[in-house]
Amino acid sequence: MSDFIGRRPIWSLVILIAVALLAFLIFAVWTPWMELTFGRKRVFLSALFNGITLGGLYFLVASGFTLIFGLMRNVNLAHGSLYLFGGYVGYSIGNLTGSWFAALIGAFVIVALSGMLMQVLLFRWMEGQDLRQTLVTIGLSIIVADLLLWGYGGDTFQVTTPDWLSGPIQLPFVVALRSNGEAVMMTYPLVRIAILVGAIILGVAMWLALNRTRIGMLVRAGVDDRDMLSATGVRVQLVFIMVFAFGAGLAGLAGVVGGTFQSLQPGEDTKILLSSLVVVIVGGMGSIPGAAMGALIVGLAEQFGSVYMPTYAVMLTFVIMVVVLAIRPQGLAAVRR
């Protein structure tokens, strides 16, 4: 942190002012002119928390994508199909067992096994061939989308939220004052808060695993110099299979999460793939903190855009991507090699 402040004092000051302004908007009781400028505080806070929790979902998808694409150099444009496949699998398991956790675990395992097969049968024979990987995975995503449409139809599905996560929770933020001076506190769906906490825990665990464990060291070494690592007796291909399976499993798990507080329907695979691409490009390929930063930016941009500038909300995330590419092409938190 001190190094960042020393190297970029102006950016540090801008970030500090932005954080202070955001904290003021969150905790202050809004005056009439503030409501005239920003709208109702309840709407502002809802957009803020919706953006943060949506960023948690994007992080779950993009963290697996950044492992496969940014770290292992495998161009997997079927990642969105893995998300939708995991969501449908979780929906089926949840209906069969009545357990949300069984849906999460089952989707993770089944999609991870599918990712393992993809690595062994496809990517193992196309290493370093980016164009071929792109074309093959686009074709695979079309096939998977058609198979899912054939199996589940064009209806919209939603994974059942467990009882202990149902309902709202009261947050310590005042959204309005009644005529008698009593404060009206904000309420927010508990399931979104739980998913956000889970995404944060998973992100911290992944960062520690990649940067503080022997497995993470082997993965990074295998990407940088596979031949040298193989010469030490490490089975690099097995390491890559496990990493690819884990990244695919995260997409499947995210499918269940997305199907819990959003919905599952044809076309979600393409939408989530585009969002993951933007997240990885903005945050930086191969970086877990970058994926978290990019997911938060994209999630907030989508939600605030839909509230305050709905006509241009679709363009906003891509404008952010273009600006980042123009200023810092490697991403905001790219891994240094």
PDB file of N, CA and C in Angstrom, residues 61 77-85 88 138 140-146 148-149 263-276:
ATOM      1  N   VAL A  61     -17.150 -16.298 -11.614  1.00  0.00           N
ATOM      2  CA  VAL A  61     -16.969 -16.763 -12.992  1.00  0.00           C
ATOM      3  C   VAL A  61     -15.602 -16.348 -13.525  1.00  0.00           C
ATOM      4  N   LEU A  77     -13.386 -20.018 -24.848  1.00  0.00           N
ATOM      5  CA  LEU A  77     -14.604 -19.227 -25.048  1.00  0.00           C
ATOM      6  C   LEU A  77     -15.866 -20.047 -24.821  1.00  0.00           C
ATOM      7  N   ALA A  78     -15.712 -21.252 -24.276  1.00  0.00           N
ATOM      8  CA  ALA A  78     -16.864 -22.045 -23.845  1.00  0.00           C
ATOM      9  C   ALA A  78     -17.088 -21.899 -22.341  1.00  0.00           C
ATOM     10  N   HIS A  79     -16.410 -20.946 -21.717  1.00  0.00           N
ATOM     11  CA  HIS A  79     -16.530 -20.784 -20.267  1.00  0.00           C
ATOM     12  C   HIS A  79     -17.950 -20.391 -19.871  1.00  0.00           C
ATOM     13  N   GLY A  80     -18.601 -19.558 -20.680  1.00  0.00           N
ATOM     14  CA  GLY A  80     -19.986 -19.194 -20.400  1.00  0.00           C
ATOM     15  C   GLY A  80     -20.912 -20.392 -20.469  1.00  0.00           C
ATOM     16  N   SER A  81     -20.629 -21.335 -21.375  1.00  0.00           N
ATOM     17  CA  SER A  81     -21.435 -22.555 -21.467  1.00  0.00           C
ATOM     18  C   SER A  81     -21.265 -23.414 -20.215  1.00  0.00           C
ATOM     19  N   LEU A  82     -20.051 -23.422 -19.647  1.00  0.00           N
ATOM     20  CA  LEU A  82     -19.834 -24.149 -18.394  1.00  0.00           C
ATOM     21  C   LEU A  82     -20.655 -23.534 -17.266  1.00  0.00           C
ATOM     22  N   TYR A  83     -20.773 -22.198 -17.275  1.00  0.00           N
ATOM     23  CA  TYR A  83     -21.597 -21.511 -16.283  1.00  0.00           C
ATOM     24  C   TYR A  83     -23.056 -21.954 -16.395  1.00  0.00           C
ATOM     25  N   LEU A  84     -23.601 -21.914 -17.604  1.00  0.00           N
ATOM     26  CA  LEU A  84     -25.009 -22.269 -17.796  1.00  0.00           C
ATOM     27  C   LEU A  84     -25.233 -23.748 -17.531  1.00  0.00           C
ATOM     28  N   PHE A  85     -24.301 -24.578 -17.961  1.00  0.00           N
ATOM     29  CA  PHE A  85     -24.396 -26.021 -17.700  1.00  0.00           C
ATOM     30  C   PHE A  85     -24.406 -26.295 -16.201  1.00  0.00           C
ATOM     31  N   TYR A  88     -27.834 -25.323 -14.705  1.00  0.00           N
ATOM     32  CA  TYR A  88     -28.874 -26.315 -14.969  1.00  0.00           C
ATOM     33  C   TYR A  88     -28.652 -27.590 -14.146  1.00  0.00           C
ATOM     34  N   ILE A 138     -15.511 -21.870 -29.513  1.00  0.00           N
ATOM     35  CA  ILE A 138     -16.751 -21.238 -29.977  1.00  0.00           C
ATOM     36  C   ILE A 138     -17.709 -22.300 -30.501  1.00  0.00           C
ATOM     37  N   LEU A 140     -17.716 -25.443 -29.677  1.00  0.00           N
ATOM     38  CA  LEU A 140     -18.160 -26.245 -28.532  1.00  0.00           C
ATOM     39  C   LEU A 140     -19.264 -25.526 -27.758  1.00  0.00           C
ATOM     40  N   SER A 141     -19.138 -24.212 -27.593  1.00  0.00           N
ATOM     41  CA  SER A 141     -20.162 -23.468 -26.860  1.00  0.00           C
ATOM     42  C   SER A 141     -21.505 -23.506 -27.595  1.00  0.00           C
ATOM     43  N   ILE A 142     -21.460 -23.456 -28.924  1.00  0.00           N
ATOM     44  CA  ILE A 142     -22.707 -23.540 -29.701  1.00  0.00           C
ATOM     45  C   ILE A 142     -23.348 -24.910 -29.523  1.00  0.00           C
ATOM     46  N   ILE A 143     -22.533 -25.967 -29.544  1.00  0.00           N
ATOM     47  CA  ILE A 143     -23.056 -27.321 -29.368  1.00  0.00           C
ATOM     48  C   ILE A 143     -23.672 -27.488 -27.979  1.00  0.00           C
ATOM     49  N   VAL A 144     -22.955 -27.016 -26.954  1.00  0.00           N
ATOM     50  CA  VAL A 144     -23.458 -27.143 -25.577  1.00  0.00           C
ATOM     51  C   VAL A 144     -24.751 -26.346 -25.413  1.00  0.00           C
ATOM     52  N   ALA A 145     -24.804 -25.137 -25.983  1.00  0.00           N
ATOM     53  CA  ALA A 145     -26.018 -24.320 -25.876  1.00  0.00           C
ATOM     54  C   ALA A 145     -27.206 -25.031 -26.515  1.00  0.00           C
ATOM     55  N   ASP A 146     -26.993 -25.653 -27.673  1.00  0.00           N
ATOM     56  CA  ASP A 146     -28.083 -26.384 -28.330  1.00  0.00           C
ATOM     57  C   ASP A 146     -28.512 -27.601 -27.527  1.00  0.00           C
ATOM     58  N   LEU A 148     -28.277 -27.941 -24.253  1.00  0.00           N
ATOM     59  CA  LEU A 148     -29.011 -27.467 -23.078  1.00  0.00           C
ATOM     60  C   LEU A 148     -30.406 -26.988 -23.458  1.00  0.00           C
ATOM     61  N   LEU A 149     -30.524 -26.346 -24.623  1.00  0.00           N
ATOM     62  CA  LEU A 149     -31.843 -25.933 -25.097  1.00  0.00           C
ATOM     63  C   LEU A 149     -32.723 -27.139 -25.381  1.00  0.00           C
ATOM     64  N   SER A 263     -31.590 -15.779 -12.614  1.00  0.00           N
ATOM     65  CA  SER A 263     -32.342 -16.834 -13.278  1.00  0.00           C
ATOM     66  C   SER A 263     -31.446 -17.532 -14.281  1.00  0.00           C
ATOM     67  N   LEU A 264     -31.914 -18.680 -14.774  1.00  0.00           N
ATOM     68  CA  LEU A 264     -31.208 -19.458 -15.779  1.00  0.00           C
ATOM     69  C   LEU A 264     -32.087 -19.547 -17.018  1.00  0.00           C
ATOM     70  N   GLN A 265     -31.529 -19.169 -18.153  1.00  0.00           N
ATOM     71  CA  GLN A 265     -32.277 -19.219 -19.402  1.00  0.00           C
ATOM     72  C   GLN A 265     -31.294 -19.202 -20.563  1.00  0.00           C
ATOM     73  N   PRO A 266     -31.727 -19.623 -21.735  1.00  0.00           N
ATOM     74  CA  PRO A 266     -30.836 -19.575 -22.898  1.00  0.00           C
ATOM     75  C   PRO A 266     -30.343 -18.155 -23.149  1.00  0.00           C
ATOM     76  N   GLY A 267     -29.078 -18.032 -23.472  1.00  0.00           N
ATOM     77  CA  GLY A 267     -28.476 -16.725 -23.697  1.00  0.00           C
ATOM     78  C   GLY A 267     -27.645 -16.230 -22.534  1.00  0.00           C
ATOM     79  N   GLU A 268     -27.849 -16.795 -21.333  1.00  0.00           N
ATOM     80  CA  GLU A 268     -27.063 -16.376 -20.183  1.00  0.00           C
ATOM     81  C   GLU A 268     -25.593 -16.730 -20.356  1.00  0.00           C
ATOM     82  N   ASP A 269     -25.295 -17.797 -21.110  1.00  0.00           N
ATOM     83  CA  ASP A 269     -23.906 -18.190 -21.319  1.00  0.00           C
ATOM     84  C   ASP A 269     -23.133 -17.112 -22.069  1.00  0.00           C
ATOM     85  N   THR A 270     -23.727 -16.554 -23.111  1.00  0.00           N
ATOM     86  CA  THR A 270     -23.063 -15.496 -23.878  1.00  0.00           C
ATOM     87  C   THR A 270     -22.889 -14.236 -23.039  1.00  0.00           C
ATOM     88  N   LYS A 271     -23.921 -13.879 -22.282  1.00  0.00           N
ATOM     89  CA  LYS A 271     -23.863 -12.675 -21.447  1.00  0.00           C
ATOM     90  C   LYS A 271     -22.763 -12.788 -20.397  1.00  0.00           C
ATOM     91  N   ILE A 272     -22.691 -13.943 -19.739  1.00  0.00           N
ATOM     92  CA  ILE A 272     -21.700 -14.103 -18.672  1.00  0.00           C
ATOM     93  C   ILE A 272     -20.299 -14.210 -19.253  1.00  0.00           C
ATOM     94  N   LEU A 273     -20.165 -14.765 -20.459  1.00  0.00           N
ATOM     95  CA  LEU A 273     -18.853 -14.829 -21.092  1.00  0.00           C
ATOM     96  C   LEU A 273     -18.341 -13.435 -21.426  1.00  0.00           C
ATOM     97  N   LEU A 274     -19.200 -12.583 -21.996  1.00  0.00           N
ATOM     98  CA  LEU A 274     -18.794 -11.217 -22.315  1.00  0.00           C
ATOM     99  C   LEU A 274     -18.413 -10.450 -21.051  1.00  0.00           C
ATOM    100  N   SER A 275     -19.198 -10.615 -19.991  1.00  0.00           N
ATOM    101  CA  SER A 275     -18.874  -9.944 -18.724  1.00  0.00           C
ATOM    102  C   SER A 275     -17.542 -10.438 -18.180  1.00  0.00           C
ATOM    103  N   SER A 276     -17.279 -11.747 -18.280  1.00  0.00           N
ATOM    104  CA  SER A 276     -16.012 -12.302 -17.792  1.00  0.00           C
ATOM    105  C   SER A 276     -14.833 -11.762 -18.590  1.00  0.00           C
TER     106      SER A 276
END
